C-alpha atoms as one frame of an Amber mdcrd trajectory, in Angstrom:
protein
  -7.618  33.629 -80.824  -8.143  30.530 -78.395  -6.181  30.931 -74.547  -4.964
  27.636 -75.645  -4.157  28.115 -78.890  -1.457  24.992 -79.152   0.995  26.880
 -81.499   0.650  29.826 -79.518   1.405  28.612 -76.019   2.871  25.192 -76.380
   5.862  24.654 -74.621   6.960  27.087 -71.159  10.586  26.600 -71.482  10.575
  28.256 -75.111  10.622  31.255 -73.728  13.407  34.254 -75.373  13.001  35.925
 -72.863  15.973  35.078 -70.434  15.122  37.008 -67.522  11.779  35.423 -67.163
  13.530  31.751 -67.815  15.833  32.710 -64.811  12.425  33.099 -63.195  11.349
  30.283 -64.483  13.641  27.921 -63.174  14.227  29.677 -59.750  10.540  29.217
 -59.216  11.032  25.427 -60.482  13.925  24.830 -57.838  11.828  26.396 -54.819
   8.760  24.666 -55.512  10.768  20.843 -56.100  12.470  21.552 -52.885   8.706
  22.043 -51.088   8.924  18.251 -51.214  11.551  17.333 -48.677   9.962  19.723
 -45.983   6.561  17.859 -46.572   7.916  14.219 -45.975  10.532  14.993 -43.722
   7.536  15.907 -41.327   5.368  12.963 -42.629   8.769  10.633 -42.335  10.077
  11.827 -38.789   6.644  10.560 -37.139   6.479   7.355 -38.056  10.567   6.898
 -37.654  10.331   7.846 -34.345   6.852   6.568 -33.485   8.472   4.141 -31.422
  10.146   6.889 -29.240   6.417   8.782 -29.187   4.678   5.872 -28.127   6.186
   5.830 -24.642   6.309   9.758 -24.633   2.918  10.360 -25.099   0.961   7.080
 -25.016   2.230   5.482 -21.820   4.218   2.213 -22.141   1.153   0.402 -22.700
   0.893  -2.660 -25.361  -1.468  -1.215 -27.798   0.709   1.330 -27.391   1.924
   1.118 -30.883  -0.856   0.978 -32.608  -2.425   3.935 -30.946   0.640   6.307
 -31.973   0.427   4.841 -35.723  -3.247   5.808 -35.656  -2.207   9.378 -34.475
   0.257   9.223 -37.642  -3.036   7.812 -39.509  -5.570  10.805 -38.129  -2.660
  13.552 -39.711  -4.074  11.795 -43.283  -7.757  11.980 -42.903  -7.317  15.812
 -43.087  -5.591  15.604 -46.073  -8.692  15.685 -47.817 -10.419  18.430 -46.568
  -6.418  20.313 -46.971  -6.806  19.416 -50.262 -10.812  20.604 -51.483  -9.683
  24.648 -48.888  -6.197  24.619 -50.987  -6.922  23.034 -54.324  -9.863  25.561
 -54.724  -7.650  28.310 -53.654  -4.765  27.085 -55.828  -7.209  27.489 -59.055
  -8.863  30.607 -58.310  -6.047  32.353 -56.572  -2.574  30.579 -57.552  -0.749
  28.067 -56.971   1.779  30.040 -55.509  -0.498  32.022 -52.895  -1.924  27.789
 -51.802   1.695  27.056 -51.362   3.079  30.216 -48.911  -0.060  29.049 -46.782
   0.583  25.507 -47.047   3.905  26.480 -45.439   3.158  28.918 -42.709   0.906
  25.741 -41.496   3.351  22.841 -41.886   5.485  25.294 -39.251   3.342  25.962
 -36.788   2.331  22.233 -36.386   5.551  21.042 -36.677   6.368  23.710 -33.716
   3.513  22.582 -31.768   4.617  18.813 -31.338   8.515  20.011 -30.550   7.505
  21.593 -27.587   4.447  19.558 -26.221   4.550  18.170 -23.161   4.486  14.278
 -22.633   2.269  12.216 -20.803   4.204  11.834 -17.389   3.771  16.092 -17.360
   0.452  16.483 -18.558  -1.519  12.657 -19.053  -3.803  12.161 -21.498  -4.079
  15.845 -22.836  -0.780  15.364 -24.514  -2.551  12.383 -26.868  -4.851  15.043
 -27.735  -2.060  17.530 -28.162  -0.070  14.956 -30.798  -3.791  14.666 -32.381
  -4.383  18.490 -33.110  -1.104  19.245 -34.729  -1.050  16.129 -36.895  -4.651
  16.626 -37.764  -3.379  20.632 -38.502  -0.092  18.995 -40.491  -1.853  16.905
 -42.508  -4.703  19.954 -43.595  -2.033  21.652 -43.934   0.185  19.092 -46.563
  -2.988  18.740 -48.588  -1.890  21.266 -50.638   2.046  20.494 -50.751   2.678
  17.430 -53.166  -0.019  17.692 -55.593   1.034  21.939 -55.916   4.466  21.498
 -56.291   3.949  18.339 -58.991   1.107  20.833 -60.824   3.566  23.576 -60.444
   6.682  21.777 -61.545   4.306  20.662 -64.414   2.693  23.291 -65.745   6.502
  24.881 -65.612   8.613  21.791 -67.447   8.806  22.131 -71.504   6.446  19.123
 -72.699   9.090  17.107 -73.864  11.131  17.164 -70.241   8.070  17.105 -67.606
   8.516  12.806 -66.388  11.823  14.810 -65.232  11.201  17.897 -64.095   7.768
  16.008 -61.847  10.398  13.763 -60.981  11.935  16.423 -59.050   9.195  16.304
 -56.327   9.394  13.089 -56.099  13.224  12.754 -55.424  12.943  15.439 -53.200
  10.283  13.857 -51.043  13.186  11.130 -50.534  15.291  13.832 -49.660  13.031
  14.857 -46.952  12.470  10.841 -45.928  16.372  10.955 -46.138  16.673  13.579
 -43.582  14.174  12.067 -41.287  15.994   8.833 -41.015  19.106  10.125 -41.178
  18.745  12.751 -38.924  16.914  10.765 -36.659  19.462   7.598 -36.975  22.679
  10.402 -36.354  21.053  11.062 -32.688  20.282   7.692 -31.808  24.158   6.708
 -32.548  25.329  10.028 -30.637  23.165  10.235 -27.799  21.840   8.045 -24.991
  18.597   6.206 -25.118  17.715   8.230 -22.275  18.478  11.837 -23.979  16.963
  10.484 -27.166  14.257   9.559 -25.649  13.771  13.081 -23.168  14.946  15.396
 -25.598  16.490  14.694 -28.932  13.295  12.980 -30.310  11.847  16.859 -30.084
  15.255  18.449 -31.941  13.792  16.568 -34.700  10.995  18.382 -34.971  12.658
  22.109 -34.000  14.049  21.035 -37.639  11.111  20.457 -39.551   9.550  23.794
 -38.558  12.722  25.642 -39.939  12.603  23.874 -42.865   8.613  24.854 -43.654
   9.698  28.354 -42.109  12.257  28.937 -44.453  10.069  27.738 -47.575   7.514
  31.053 -46.566  10.085  33.903 -48.084  10.786  31.469 -51.001   7.898  30.715
 -51.974   6.767  34.375 -51.873   9.007  35.034 -54.834   7.767  32.137 -57.256
   6.047  32.796 -60.807   3.393  31.712 -61.552   2.851  29.676 -64.485   1.597
  29.960 -68.064  -1.497  27.722 -67.029  -2.984  30.049 -64.330  -2.115  33.431
 -65.692  -3.883  31.952 -69.105  -6.903  31.155 -66.700  -6.880  34.927 -64.983
  -6.953  36.102 -68.730  -9.279  34.175 -69.789 -11.133  35.407 -66.888 -11.016
  38.704 -67.405 -12.861  38.048 -71.113 -15.598  36.166 -69.333 -15.906  36.816
 -66.206 -18.718  34.582 -65.726 -16.215  31.970 -65.507 -14.818  33.084 -62.156
 -18.084  32.780 -59.916 -20.267  30.573 -61.891 -18.236  27.194 -60.705 -15.851
  25.942 -58.543 -12.607  24.417 -59.514 -13.866  21.735 -57.705 -16.984  21.185
 -58.939 -16.434  21.310 -62.100 -13.383  18.228 -61.724 -16.375  16.157 -60.304
 -19.124  17.191 -63.271 -16.242  16.716 -65.963 -13.173  15.187 -65.086 -14.756
  12.230 -62.582 -12.159   9.385 -65.120  -9.142  11.854 -64.460 -10.357  11.558
 -60.462 -10.348   8.476 -60.216  -6.855   7.814 -62.589  -5.516  10.452 -59.613
  -6.734   8.089 -57.103  -5.511   4.589 -58.628  -2.515   5.368 -59.282  -2.007
   7.767 -56.075  -3.293   4.211 -53.829   0.049   2.493 -55.422   2.588   5.307
 -54.966   1.153   5.492 -51.011   1.152   2.018 -50.300   4.435   1.509 -52.225
   6.174   4.251 -50.193   4.936   4.146 -46.921   5.393   0.131 -46.529   9.038
   0.105 -48.850  10.406   2.848 -47.527   8.939   4.411 -44.810   7.997   1.782
 -42.224  11.149  -0.488 -43.074  12.291   0.692 -39.913   9.454  -0.063 -38.283
   8.989  -3.328 -39.352  12.568  -4.843 -38.573  11.986  -3.295 -34.837   9.084
  -5.405 -34.683  10.578  -8.348 -36.402  13.682  -8.764 -35.824  14.419  -7.716
 -32.462  16.858  -4.952 -33.890  18.041  -1.825 -32.765  16.774   1.894 -33.461
  20.136   3.130 -34.709  20.355  -0.479 -36.393  16.786  -0.539 -38.352  17.283
   3.159 -38.777  20.618   2.654 -40.477  18.733   0.907 -42.885  15.791   3.328
 -43.979  18.621   5.439 -45.028  20.202   3.183 -47.462  16.357   2.858 -48.904
  15.566   6.403 -49.293  19.226   6.366 -50.512  18.770   4.368 -53.277  15.500
   6.377 -53.701  17.157  10.019 -54.853  19.603   7.854 -56.798  17.473   6.226
 -59.278  13.998   8.247 -59.326  15.539  10.847 -61.960  16.531   7.889 -64.622
  12.673   6.644 -64.305  11.382  10.424 -65.093  13.377  10.140 -67.947  12.209
   6.726 -69.090   8.595   8.340 -68.966   9.564  11.087 -70.914  11.430   8.670
 -73.459   9.523   5.770 -73.029   5.669   7.096 -71.942   4.400   7.142 -69.114
   2.101   3.585 -70.181   5.147   1.449 -70.474   6.793   2.257 -67.568   4.229
   1.727 -65.283   3.687  -1.113 -66.420   7.443  -2.612 -66.533   7.293  -1.469
 -62.446   3.988  -3.051 -62.308   5.744  -6.379 -62.943   8.345  -5.469 -60.734
   5.836  -4.983 -57.467   4.225  -8.265 -58.123   7.303 -10.471 -58.647   9.547
  -9.242 -55.954   7.399  -6.927 -52.633   7.184 -10.318 -50.512  10.240 -11.685
 -51.429  12.172  -8.411 -50.151  10.183  -8.633 -47.207  11.218 -12.252 -46.522
  14.721 -10.718 -46.565  13.984  -8.190 -44.613  13.815 -10.445 -41.996  16.099
 -13.079 -42.656  18.178 -11.889 -39.543  21.153 -11.455 -41.215  22.273  -7.497
 -42.013  23.655  -7.533 -45.701  21.208  -9.334 -46.618  18.485  -7.380 -44.562
  20.461  -4.301 -46.282  19.704  -5.808 -50.008  15.812  -6.314 -49.011  15.501
  -2.611 -48.218  17.782  -1.124 -51.270  15.951  -3.664 -53.928  12.032  -2.909
 -52.140  12.700   1.199 -52.500  13.819   0.887 -56.300  10.068   0.166 -57.479
   8.600   2.121 -55.171  10.475   5.651 -55.998  10.458   4.226 -59.877   6.572
   4.608 -59.395   6.434   8.085 -58.213   8.617   9.111 -60.504   6.531   8.568
 -63.027   3.319   9.616 -61.228   4.332  12.742 -60.181   3.899  13.807 -64.146
   0.673  11.171 -65.058  -0.910  12.381 -62.483  -0.981  16.346 -62.937  -1.098
  15.037 -67.273  -5.137  13.525 -66.309  -6.073  17.051 -65.270  -7.126  20.329
 -67.645  -6.249  23.685 -66.496  -9.318  25.140 -65.240  -9.507  22.658 -62.480
  -6.005  20.623 -61.982  -5.124  21.495 -58.600  -8.470  20.774 -57.276  -9.052
  17.894 -59.092  -6.019  16.630 -58.654  -5.853  16.902 -54.823  -9.243  15.131
 -53.927  -8.040  11.899 -56.066  -4.585  12.158 -54.977  -5.441  12.656 -51.207
  -7.815  10.718 -50.570  -5.548   7.512 -51.670  -3.062   8.797 -49.427  -5.486
   8.787 -46.890  -6.179   5.114 -47.746  -3.285   3.798 -48.311  -0.900   5.569
 -47.328  -1.455   7.218 -43.923  -3.284   3.827 -42.608  -0.844   1.340 -44.052
   1.611   1.129 -41.403  -1.297   0.739 -39.073  -2.929  -1.666 -41.597   0.835
  -4.185 -42.412   1.077  -3.877 -38.358  -2.602  -5.071 -37.593  -2.689  -7.460
 -40.101   1.097  -9.176 -38.589  -0.469  -8.797 -34.898  -3.528 -10.952 -35.751
  -2.813 -13.355 -38.566   0.483 -14.190 -36.858   2.468 -13.653 -40.439   5.336
 -10.777 -40.453   4.732 -11.255 -44.396   1.387  -9.850 -44.160   2.704  -5.824
 -45.311   4.442  -7.480 -48.353   0.711  -9.411 -49.477  -0.938  -6.726 -48.332
   0.772  -4.253 -51.052   0.874  -6.686 -53.673  -2.863  -6.856 -53.788  -3.639
  -3.002 -53.723  -0.846  -3.254 -56.668  -2.605  -5.643 -58.786  -6.170  -4.770
 -58.133  -5.514  -0.713 -58.482  -2.407  -0.851 -61.288  -4.913  -2.746 -63.741
  -7.623  -0.051 -64.358  -4.806   2.546 -63.847  -3.327   1.141 -67.435  -6.485
   0.782 -68.940  -8.362   4.202 -68.132  -5.373   6.480 -67.973  -4.670   8.871
 -70.757  -0.966   9.579 -72.037   0.041  12.604 -72.791   4.018  12.245 -72.511
   5.232  15.089 -75.128   2.062  16.547 -75.759   2.286  20.583 -75.546   1.118
  21.806 -72.582  -2.137  23.814 -74.014  -2.945  20.776 -75.362  -2.941  18.936
 -71.907  -4.758  21.857 -70.587  -7.327  22.247 -73.440 -10.547  23.036 -71.606
 -14.002  23.149 -73.958 -15.177  26.883 -71.555 -12.503  29.068 -72.434 -11.458
  27.644 -76.369 -14.026  30.472 -77.766 -12.224  33.633 -75.335
């Protein structure tokens, strides 16, 4: 019998074993919680970028750009981590890759928390910051992609959109935790205390959350897809050693990698410019205090968390492509006007602008969480998706705040970030709708189907 027989392996949620079903649900909850830690890690850096600028790079006119560049440097290591962890995830297991990445995340955030400042050790403070940001970027090469893969492979056929949207929603929880913690400390501490040690508390909290994930992830159960891959390799040992999952992805699934890149490009631009970058943007164009801008960022994160599951449900019911098409239209028509509201100077109008920007960004992430892993077969899903997603995140995620700030500085246009985001949505969105395969509601065995394993 084929290892990917649709009649025998159609729905991971259709187990008649209550204990196995309980373990599957527990594993999904643990996996979904992991995105909280990942996005807390990367979000908190940008939320306190103005403080880190002074503490690690001195008070020069170009220091903010330098700090944002360090943040972007962390993203440059994501593809490298993706290649390593993608191979590990497809060969050794989804769970093992996620455990190792949690260990490295904890080390990276703790390292930043205890790093001496520029006044204490000079240029070496900036060097240390770059090292730990790169380590953080390397470690999260497995995170969001691995979690989306795990949730997608563990959910029922008609609920993959909702289940995978947990990853997107919890990424907003991580962002909310970051901006909420930052806003709380900024409001309760003096500016001197916040600059001196308050920001370190934020990174210590992230390190503790990452450390907590280690024992939890060790209790996770592997997905049915990976178990079937293991069984296939036992029957055909040559499959395990003849080709790497990464090579298989490049040779057999280049279209899937391209689609993953295109979808993730829009998701990265929208998330980092419509949600994460909002506090920094408001501080730059409206001269708002740090506590006020972080409060607006909190509002954007709350809105994103609330609406994300509804977009996951919509993608299950109406299809991924139709939902993405509607979101594209909203992006194109509203991003520039919403950014104009942020710079209006009226706090009530700015609140509306921040909240509205978060809606299409959260919606796109929710749909992409299931749609991207559905582009790949089971053999090299982790590897292929990790490359497509993380390369897009480098180019259009970590670099977007830096590019947006540079565009404003060079052109004098305060709406430059909105124009940049709109152009990316149009350029990447149209080919996405043409090339992507729509697997919503299809049995997991059909999505996983790989010709190399059919005869097993």
